[in-house]
Every structure is written in structure tokens, then in C-alpha cells.
mmCIF file with all atom_site columns, C-alpha atoms in Angstrom:
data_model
loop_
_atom_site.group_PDB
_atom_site.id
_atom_site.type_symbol
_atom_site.label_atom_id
_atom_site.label_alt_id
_atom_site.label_comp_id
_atom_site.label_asym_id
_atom_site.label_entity_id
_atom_site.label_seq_id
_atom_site.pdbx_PDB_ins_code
_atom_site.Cartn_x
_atom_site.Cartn_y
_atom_site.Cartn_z
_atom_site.occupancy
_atom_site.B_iso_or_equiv
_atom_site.pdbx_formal_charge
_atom_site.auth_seq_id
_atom_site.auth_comp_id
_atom_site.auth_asym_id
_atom_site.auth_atom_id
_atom_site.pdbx_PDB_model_num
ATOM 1   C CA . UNK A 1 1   ? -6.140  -11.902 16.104  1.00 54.00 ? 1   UNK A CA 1
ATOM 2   C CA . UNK A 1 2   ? -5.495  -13.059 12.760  1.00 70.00 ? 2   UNK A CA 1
ATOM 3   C CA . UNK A 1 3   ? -7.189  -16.439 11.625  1.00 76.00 ? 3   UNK A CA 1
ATOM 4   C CA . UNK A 1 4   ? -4.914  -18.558 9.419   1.00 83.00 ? 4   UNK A CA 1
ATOM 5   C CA . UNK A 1 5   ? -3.599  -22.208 8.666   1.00 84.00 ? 5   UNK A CA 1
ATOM 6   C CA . UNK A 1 6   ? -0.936  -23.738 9.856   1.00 87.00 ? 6   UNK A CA 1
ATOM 7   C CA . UNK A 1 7   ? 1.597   -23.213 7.260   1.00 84.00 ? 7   UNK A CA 1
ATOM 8   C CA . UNK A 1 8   ? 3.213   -26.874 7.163   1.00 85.00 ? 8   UNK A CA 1
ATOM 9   C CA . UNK A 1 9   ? -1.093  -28.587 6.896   1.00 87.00 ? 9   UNK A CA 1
ATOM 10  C CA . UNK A 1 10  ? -1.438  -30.609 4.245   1.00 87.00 ? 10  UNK A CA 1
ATOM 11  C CA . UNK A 1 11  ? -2.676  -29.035 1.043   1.00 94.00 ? 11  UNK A CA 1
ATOM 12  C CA . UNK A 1 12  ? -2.045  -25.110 2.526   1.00 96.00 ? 12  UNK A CA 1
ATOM 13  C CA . UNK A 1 13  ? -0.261  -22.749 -0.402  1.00 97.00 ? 13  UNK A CA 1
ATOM 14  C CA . UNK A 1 14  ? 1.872   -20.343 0.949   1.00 97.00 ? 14  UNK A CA 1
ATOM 15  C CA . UNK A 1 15  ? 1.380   -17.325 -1.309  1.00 97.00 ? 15  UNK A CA 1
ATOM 16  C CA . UNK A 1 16  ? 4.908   -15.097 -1.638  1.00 97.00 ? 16  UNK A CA 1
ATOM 17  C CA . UNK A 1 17  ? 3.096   -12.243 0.505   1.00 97.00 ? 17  UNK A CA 1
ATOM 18  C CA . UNK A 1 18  ? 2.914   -15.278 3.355   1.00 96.00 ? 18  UNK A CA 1
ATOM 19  C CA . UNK A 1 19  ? -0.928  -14.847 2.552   1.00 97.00 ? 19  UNK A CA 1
ATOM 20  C CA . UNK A 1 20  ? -2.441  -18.928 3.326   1.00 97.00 ? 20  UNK A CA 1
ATOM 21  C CA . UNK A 1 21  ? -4.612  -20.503 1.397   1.00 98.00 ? 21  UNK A CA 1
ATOM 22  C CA . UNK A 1 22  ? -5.864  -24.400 1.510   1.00 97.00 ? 22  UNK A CA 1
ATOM 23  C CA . UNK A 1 23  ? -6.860  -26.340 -1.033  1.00 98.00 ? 23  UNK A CA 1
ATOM 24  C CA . UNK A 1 24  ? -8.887  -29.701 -1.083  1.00 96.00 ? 24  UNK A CA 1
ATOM 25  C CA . UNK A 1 25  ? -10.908 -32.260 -2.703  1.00 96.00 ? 25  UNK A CA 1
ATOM 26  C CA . UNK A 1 26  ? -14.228 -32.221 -1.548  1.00 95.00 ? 26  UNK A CA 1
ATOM 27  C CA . UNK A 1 27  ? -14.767 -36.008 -2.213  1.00 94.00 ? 27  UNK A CA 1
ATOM 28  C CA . UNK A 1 28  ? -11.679 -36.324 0.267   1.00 93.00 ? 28  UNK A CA 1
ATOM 29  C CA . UNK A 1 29  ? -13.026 -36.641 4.103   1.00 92.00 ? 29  UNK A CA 1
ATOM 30  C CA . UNK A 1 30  ? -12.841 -32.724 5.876   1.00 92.00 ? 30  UNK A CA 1
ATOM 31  C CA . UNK A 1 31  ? -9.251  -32.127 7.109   1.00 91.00 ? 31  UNK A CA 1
ATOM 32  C CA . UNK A 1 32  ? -8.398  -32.383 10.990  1.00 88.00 ? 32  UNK A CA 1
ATOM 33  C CA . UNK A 1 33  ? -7.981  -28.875 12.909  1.00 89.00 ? 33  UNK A CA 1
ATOM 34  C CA . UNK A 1 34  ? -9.827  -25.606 12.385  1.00 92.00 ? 34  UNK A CA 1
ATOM 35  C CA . UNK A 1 35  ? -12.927 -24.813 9.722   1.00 94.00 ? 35  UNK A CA 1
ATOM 36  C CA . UNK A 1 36  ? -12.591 -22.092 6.858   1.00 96.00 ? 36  UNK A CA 1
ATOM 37  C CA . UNK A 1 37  ? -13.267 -18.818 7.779   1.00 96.00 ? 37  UNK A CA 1
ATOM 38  C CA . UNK A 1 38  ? -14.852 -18.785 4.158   1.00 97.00 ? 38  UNK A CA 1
ATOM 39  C CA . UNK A 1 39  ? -14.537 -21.207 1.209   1.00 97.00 ? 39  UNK A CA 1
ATOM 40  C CA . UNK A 1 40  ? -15.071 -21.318 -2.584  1.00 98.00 ? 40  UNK A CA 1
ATOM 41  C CA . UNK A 1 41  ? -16.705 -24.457 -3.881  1.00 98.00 ? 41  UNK A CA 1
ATOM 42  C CA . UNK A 1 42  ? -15.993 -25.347 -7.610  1.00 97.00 ? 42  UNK A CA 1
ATOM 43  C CA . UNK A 1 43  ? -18.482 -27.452 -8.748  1.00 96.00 ? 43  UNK A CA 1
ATOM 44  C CA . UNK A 1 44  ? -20.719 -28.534 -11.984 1.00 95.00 ? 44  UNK A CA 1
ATOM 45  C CA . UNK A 1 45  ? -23.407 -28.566 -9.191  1.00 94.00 ? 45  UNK A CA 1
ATOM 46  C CA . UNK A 1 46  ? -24.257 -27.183 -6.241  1.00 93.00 ? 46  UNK A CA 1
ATOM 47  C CA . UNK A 1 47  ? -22.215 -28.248 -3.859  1.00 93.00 ? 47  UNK A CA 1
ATOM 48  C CA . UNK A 1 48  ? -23.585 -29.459 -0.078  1.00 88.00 ? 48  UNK A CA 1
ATOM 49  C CA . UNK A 1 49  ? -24.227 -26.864 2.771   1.00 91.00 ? 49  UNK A CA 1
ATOM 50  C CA . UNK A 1 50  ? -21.273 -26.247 5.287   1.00 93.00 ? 50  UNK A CA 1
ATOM 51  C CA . UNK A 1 51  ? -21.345 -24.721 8.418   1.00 93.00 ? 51  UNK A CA 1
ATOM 52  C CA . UNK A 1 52  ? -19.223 -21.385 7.282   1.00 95.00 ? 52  UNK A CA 1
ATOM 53  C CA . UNK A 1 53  ? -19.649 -18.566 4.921   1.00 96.00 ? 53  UNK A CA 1
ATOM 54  C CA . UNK A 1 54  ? -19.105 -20.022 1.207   1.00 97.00 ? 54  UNK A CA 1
ATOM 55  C CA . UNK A 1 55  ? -19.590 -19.220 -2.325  1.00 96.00 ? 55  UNK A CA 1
ATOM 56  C CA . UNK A 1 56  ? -20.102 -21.245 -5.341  1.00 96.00 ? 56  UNK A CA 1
ATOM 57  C CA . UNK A 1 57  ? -18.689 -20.997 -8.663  1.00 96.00 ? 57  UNK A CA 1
ATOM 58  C CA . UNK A 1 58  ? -20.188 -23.184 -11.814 1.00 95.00 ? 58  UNK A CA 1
ATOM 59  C CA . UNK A 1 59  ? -17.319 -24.999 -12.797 1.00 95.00 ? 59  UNK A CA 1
ATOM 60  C CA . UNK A 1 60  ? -17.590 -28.174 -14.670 1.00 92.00 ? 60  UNK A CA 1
ATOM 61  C CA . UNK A 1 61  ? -14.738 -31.096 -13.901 1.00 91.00 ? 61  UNK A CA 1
ATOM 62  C CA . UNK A 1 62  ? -11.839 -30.619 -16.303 1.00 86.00 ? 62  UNK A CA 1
ATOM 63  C CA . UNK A 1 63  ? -13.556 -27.304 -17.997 1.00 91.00 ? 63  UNK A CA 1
ATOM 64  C CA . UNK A 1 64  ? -13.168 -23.828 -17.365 1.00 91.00 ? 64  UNK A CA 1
ATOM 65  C CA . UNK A 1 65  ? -15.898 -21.452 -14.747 1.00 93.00 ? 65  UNK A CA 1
ATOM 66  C CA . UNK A 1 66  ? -19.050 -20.456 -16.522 1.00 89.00 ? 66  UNK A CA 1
ATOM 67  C CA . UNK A 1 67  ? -18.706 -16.766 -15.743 1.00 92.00 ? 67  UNK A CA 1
ATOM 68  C CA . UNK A 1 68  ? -15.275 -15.704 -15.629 1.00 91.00 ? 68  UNK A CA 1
ATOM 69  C CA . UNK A 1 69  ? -15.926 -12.290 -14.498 1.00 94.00 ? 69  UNK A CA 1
ATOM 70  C CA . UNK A 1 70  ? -17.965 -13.541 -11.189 1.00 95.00 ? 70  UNK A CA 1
ATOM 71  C CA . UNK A 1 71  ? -14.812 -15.950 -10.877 1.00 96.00 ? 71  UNK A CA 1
ATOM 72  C CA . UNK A 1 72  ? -12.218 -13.328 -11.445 1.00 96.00 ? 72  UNK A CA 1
ATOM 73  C CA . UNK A 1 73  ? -14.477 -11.706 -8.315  1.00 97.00 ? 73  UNK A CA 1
ATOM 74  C CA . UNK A 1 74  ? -14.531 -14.511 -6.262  1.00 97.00 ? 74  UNK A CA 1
ATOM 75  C CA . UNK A 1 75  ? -10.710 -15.075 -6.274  1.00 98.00 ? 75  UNK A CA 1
ATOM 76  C CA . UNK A 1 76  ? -10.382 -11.483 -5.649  1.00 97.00 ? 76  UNK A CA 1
ATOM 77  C CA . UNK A 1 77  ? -12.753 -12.011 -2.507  1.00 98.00 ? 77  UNK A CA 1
ATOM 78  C CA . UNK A 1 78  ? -10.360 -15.390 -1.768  1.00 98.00 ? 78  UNK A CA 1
ATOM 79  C CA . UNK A 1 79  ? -7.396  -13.382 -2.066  1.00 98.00 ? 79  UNK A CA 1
ATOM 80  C CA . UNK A 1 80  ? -8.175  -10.351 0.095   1.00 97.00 ? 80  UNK A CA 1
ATOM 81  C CA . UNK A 1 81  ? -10.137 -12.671 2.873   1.00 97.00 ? 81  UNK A CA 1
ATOM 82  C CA . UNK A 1 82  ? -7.175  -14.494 2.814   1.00 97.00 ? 82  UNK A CA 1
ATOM 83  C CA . UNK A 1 83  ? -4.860  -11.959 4.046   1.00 96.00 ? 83  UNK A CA 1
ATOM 84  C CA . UNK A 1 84  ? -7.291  -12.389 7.459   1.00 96.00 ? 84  UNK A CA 1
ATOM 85  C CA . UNK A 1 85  ? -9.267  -14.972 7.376   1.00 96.00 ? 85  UNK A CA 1
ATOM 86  C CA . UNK A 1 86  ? -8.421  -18.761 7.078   1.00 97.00 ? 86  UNK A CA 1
ATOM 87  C CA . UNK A 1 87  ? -9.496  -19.721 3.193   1.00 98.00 ? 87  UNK A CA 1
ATOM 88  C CA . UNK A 1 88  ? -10.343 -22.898 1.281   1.00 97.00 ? 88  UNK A CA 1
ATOM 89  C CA . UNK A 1 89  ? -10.691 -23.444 -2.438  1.00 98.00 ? 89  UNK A CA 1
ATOM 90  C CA . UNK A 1 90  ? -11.485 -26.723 -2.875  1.00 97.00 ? 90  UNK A CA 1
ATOM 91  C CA . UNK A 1 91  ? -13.523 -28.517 -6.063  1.00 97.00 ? 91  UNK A CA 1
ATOM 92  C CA . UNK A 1 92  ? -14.311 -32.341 -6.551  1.00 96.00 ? 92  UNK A CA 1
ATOM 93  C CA . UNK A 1 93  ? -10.687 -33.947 -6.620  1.00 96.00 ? 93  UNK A CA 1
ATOM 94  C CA . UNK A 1 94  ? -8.700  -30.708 -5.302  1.00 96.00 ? 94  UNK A CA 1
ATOM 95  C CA . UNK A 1 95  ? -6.134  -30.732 -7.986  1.00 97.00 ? 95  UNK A CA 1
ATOM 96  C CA . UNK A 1 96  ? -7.599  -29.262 -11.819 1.00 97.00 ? 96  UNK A CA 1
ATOM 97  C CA . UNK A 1 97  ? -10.120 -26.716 -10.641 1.00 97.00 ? 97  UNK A CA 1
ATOM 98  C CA . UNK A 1 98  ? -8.515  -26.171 -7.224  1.00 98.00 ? 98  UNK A CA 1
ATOM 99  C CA . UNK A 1 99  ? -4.876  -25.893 -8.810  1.00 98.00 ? 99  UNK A CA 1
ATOM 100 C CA . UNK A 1 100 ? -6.597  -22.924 -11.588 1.00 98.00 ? 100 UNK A CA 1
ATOM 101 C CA . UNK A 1 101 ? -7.940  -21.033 -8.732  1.00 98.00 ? 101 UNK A CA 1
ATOM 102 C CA . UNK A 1 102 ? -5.129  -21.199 -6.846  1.00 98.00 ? 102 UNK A CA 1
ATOM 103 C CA . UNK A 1 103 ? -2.536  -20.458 -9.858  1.00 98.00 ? 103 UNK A CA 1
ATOM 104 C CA . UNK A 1 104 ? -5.068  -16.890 -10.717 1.00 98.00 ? 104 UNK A CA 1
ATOM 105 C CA . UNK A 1 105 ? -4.313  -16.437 -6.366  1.00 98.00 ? 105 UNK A CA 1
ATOM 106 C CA . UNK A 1 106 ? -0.580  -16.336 -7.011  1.00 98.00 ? 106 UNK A CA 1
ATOM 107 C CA . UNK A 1 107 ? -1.200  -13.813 -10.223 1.00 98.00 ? 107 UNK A CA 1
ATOM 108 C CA . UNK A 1 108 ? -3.444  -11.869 -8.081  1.00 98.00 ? 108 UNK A CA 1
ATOM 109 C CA . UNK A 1 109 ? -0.351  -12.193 -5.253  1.00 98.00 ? 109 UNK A CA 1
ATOM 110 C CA . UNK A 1 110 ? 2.244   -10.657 -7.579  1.00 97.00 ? 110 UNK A CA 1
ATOM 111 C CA . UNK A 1 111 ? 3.542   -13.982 -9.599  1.00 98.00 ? 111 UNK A CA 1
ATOM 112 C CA . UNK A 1 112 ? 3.757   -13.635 -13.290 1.00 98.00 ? 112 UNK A CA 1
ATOM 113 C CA . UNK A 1 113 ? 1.061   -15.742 -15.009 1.00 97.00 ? 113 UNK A CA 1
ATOM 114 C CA . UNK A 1 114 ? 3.754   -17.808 -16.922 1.00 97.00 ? 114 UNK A CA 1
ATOM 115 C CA . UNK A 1 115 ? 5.380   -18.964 -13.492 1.00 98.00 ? 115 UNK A CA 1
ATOM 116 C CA . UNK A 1 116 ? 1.496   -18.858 -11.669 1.00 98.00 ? 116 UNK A CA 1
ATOM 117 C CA . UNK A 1 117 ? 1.083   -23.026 -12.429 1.00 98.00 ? 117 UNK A CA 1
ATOM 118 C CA . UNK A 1 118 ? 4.684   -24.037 -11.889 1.00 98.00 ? 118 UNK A CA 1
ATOM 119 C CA . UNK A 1 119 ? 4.589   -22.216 -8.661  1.00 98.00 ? 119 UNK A CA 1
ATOM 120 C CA . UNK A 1 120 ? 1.379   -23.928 -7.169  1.00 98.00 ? 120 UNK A CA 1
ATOM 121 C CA . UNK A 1 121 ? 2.484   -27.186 -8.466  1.00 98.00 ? 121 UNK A CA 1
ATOM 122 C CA . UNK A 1 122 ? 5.931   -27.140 -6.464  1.00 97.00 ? 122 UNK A CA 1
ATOM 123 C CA . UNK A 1 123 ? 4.096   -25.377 -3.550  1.00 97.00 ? 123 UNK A CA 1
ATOM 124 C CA . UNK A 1 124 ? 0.655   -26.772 -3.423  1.00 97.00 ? 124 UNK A CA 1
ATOM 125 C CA . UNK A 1 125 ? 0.521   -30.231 -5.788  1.00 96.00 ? 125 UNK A CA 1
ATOM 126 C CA . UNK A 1 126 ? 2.347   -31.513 -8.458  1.00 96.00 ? 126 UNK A CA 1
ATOM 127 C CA . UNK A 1 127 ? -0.626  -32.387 -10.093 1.00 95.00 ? 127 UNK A CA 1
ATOM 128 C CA . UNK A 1 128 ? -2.418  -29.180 -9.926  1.00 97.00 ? 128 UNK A CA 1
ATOM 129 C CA . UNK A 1 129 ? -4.067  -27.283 -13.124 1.00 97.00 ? 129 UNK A CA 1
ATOM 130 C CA . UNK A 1 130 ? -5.070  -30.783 -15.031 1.00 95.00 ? 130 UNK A CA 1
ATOM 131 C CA . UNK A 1 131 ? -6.094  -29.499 -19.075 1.00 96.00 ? 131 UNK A CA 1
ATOM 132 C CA . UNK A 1 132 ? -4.136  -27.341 -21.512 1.00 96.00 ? 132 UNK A CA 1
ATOM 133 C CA . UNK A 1 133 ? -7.239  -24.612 -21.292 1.00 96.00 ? 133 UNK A CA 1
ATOM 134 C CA . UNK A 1 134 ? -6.991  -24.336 -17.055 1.00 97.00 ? 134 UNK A CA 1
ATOM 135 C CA . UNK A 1 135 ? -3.091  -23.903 -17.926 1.00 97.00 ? 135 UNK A CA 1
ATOM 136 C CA . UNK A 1 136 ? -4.028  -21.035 -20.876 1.00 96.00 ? 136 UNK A CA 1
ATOM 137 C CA . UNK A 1 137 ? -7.161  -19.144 -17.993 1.00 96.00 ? 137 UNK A CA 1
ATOM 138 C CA . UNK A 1 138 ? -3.965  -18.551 -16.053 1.00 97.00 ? 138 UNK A CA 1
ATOM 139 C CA . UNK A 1 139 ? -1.957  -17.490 -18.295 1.00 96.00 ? 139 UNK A CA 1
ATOM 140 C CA . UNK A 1 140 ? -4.902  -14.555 -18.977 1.00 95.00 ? 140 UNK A CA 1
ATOM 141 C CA . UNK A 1 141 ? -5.972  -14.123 -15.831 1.00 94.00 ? 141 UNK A CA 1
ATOM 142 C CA . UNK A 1 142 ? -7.519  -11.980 -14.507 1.00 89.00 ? 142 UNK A CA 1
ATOM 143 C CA . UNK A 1 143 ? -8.363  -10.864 -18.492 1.00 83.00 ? 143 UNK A CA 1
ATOM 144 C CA . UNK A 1 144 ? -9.354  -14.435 -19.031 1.00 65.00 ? 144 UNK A CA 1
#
């Protein structure tokens, strides 16, 4: 059996290959109904121990990821998981760092890198992918 989200949860992107991903805000109380299969924290800091498989990528508030070729593997790792597994990308308010992960998950899921942050913002948050340079990583990714 296939774990995923329920497609109509608050803060779950449906990808165009019906691939589900949630985002979240980790300051934001831990949604009602199932856990992550696997989630990717992205924090200035290392974020708090949860009781699934996670990974951490540096990522400052309002700045880009430290290492953008470990990111670039990480979202590959979200993506794929994804197809299986139920997935959360989540950083401190769920909508800059959360919306630029999620943005490279629709390149990586066959939308064109100009149309990658209008797409999560109608499908995920209007408010998603905060700075000019989170907008511009897109736009490269996954050559970012």
C-alpha cells in the first residue's frame, strides 16, 4: 500500500504527476492525521528531533541553502520518496524556504522553472517563495 496525504489537507501540493507533498511551518503546532513518512527540515539551526526519518538542510530565514548541491539531493530524495511515501518540507514559517523547495519539486516534476513559483503559489500558498533570490534558485534549479 501506498502511503500518501490526503489530497484536500491543508498545506498538501499536488504535484502534476499526482505525486503529494506537504508543506508546513514548523513554529505552527503538528497537523492532525498521519506523521511523514520522511521530512526535510530547513533551518539556520538544527532543527528538534521527530519521531520519523528526516534530513536537515542549512538554510538561513529569507536566504538561500548553504550547499546547493546536498539540497539539489535532498529534493531529489523528497521527490522520488514522494511518489511512495507521505513527505513534508517544512522550514520556520512554511512559506519562503518551504515555497523554494517546493517550487525546485515541481521543476524536478516536469514544470518549467519560469511557471515552478506561480504554480506552488496557486496550489500550495499564495505567499510562498518570499525574496527575489529564492524566486531566481528556481528559476536555475537544479543548476542553481
Amino acid at each position: 500500500m501506498i502511503a500518501t496525504w490526503e489530497p484536500t489537507a491543508p498545506g498538501v501540493l499536488r504535484l502534476p504527476s499526482g505525486r503529494l507533498v506537504r508543506g508546513r511551518g514548523l513554529r505552527r503546532p503538528l497537523p492532525a492525521g498521519p506523521l511523514p513518512d520522511f521530512a526535510l527540515h530547513l533551518l539556520g539551526h538544527e532543527p528538534p528531533s521527530v519521531a520519523w526519518p528526516s534530513r536537515w538542510l542549512r538554510w538561513p530565514d529569507f536566504r538561500l541553502p548553504s550547499d546547493r548541491t546536498a539540497t539539489a539531493d535532498a529534493l531529489r530524495e523528497a521527490w522520488t520518496r514522494a511518489e511512495t511515501e507521505r513527505v513534508e518540507i517544512a522550514c520556520g514559517g512554511g512559506y519562503g524556504r518551504t515555497g523554494t523547495a517546493l517550487a525546485c519539486l515541481a521543476v524536478l516534476d516536469g514544470v518549467p522553472n519560469r511557471e515552478a513559483v506561480a504554480y506552488v503559489r496557486e496550489h500550495y500558498a499564495h505567499r510562498a517563495v518570499e525574496t527575489p533570490w529564492q524566486r531566481r534558485f528556481v528559476s536555475r534549479f537544479p543548476d542553481c
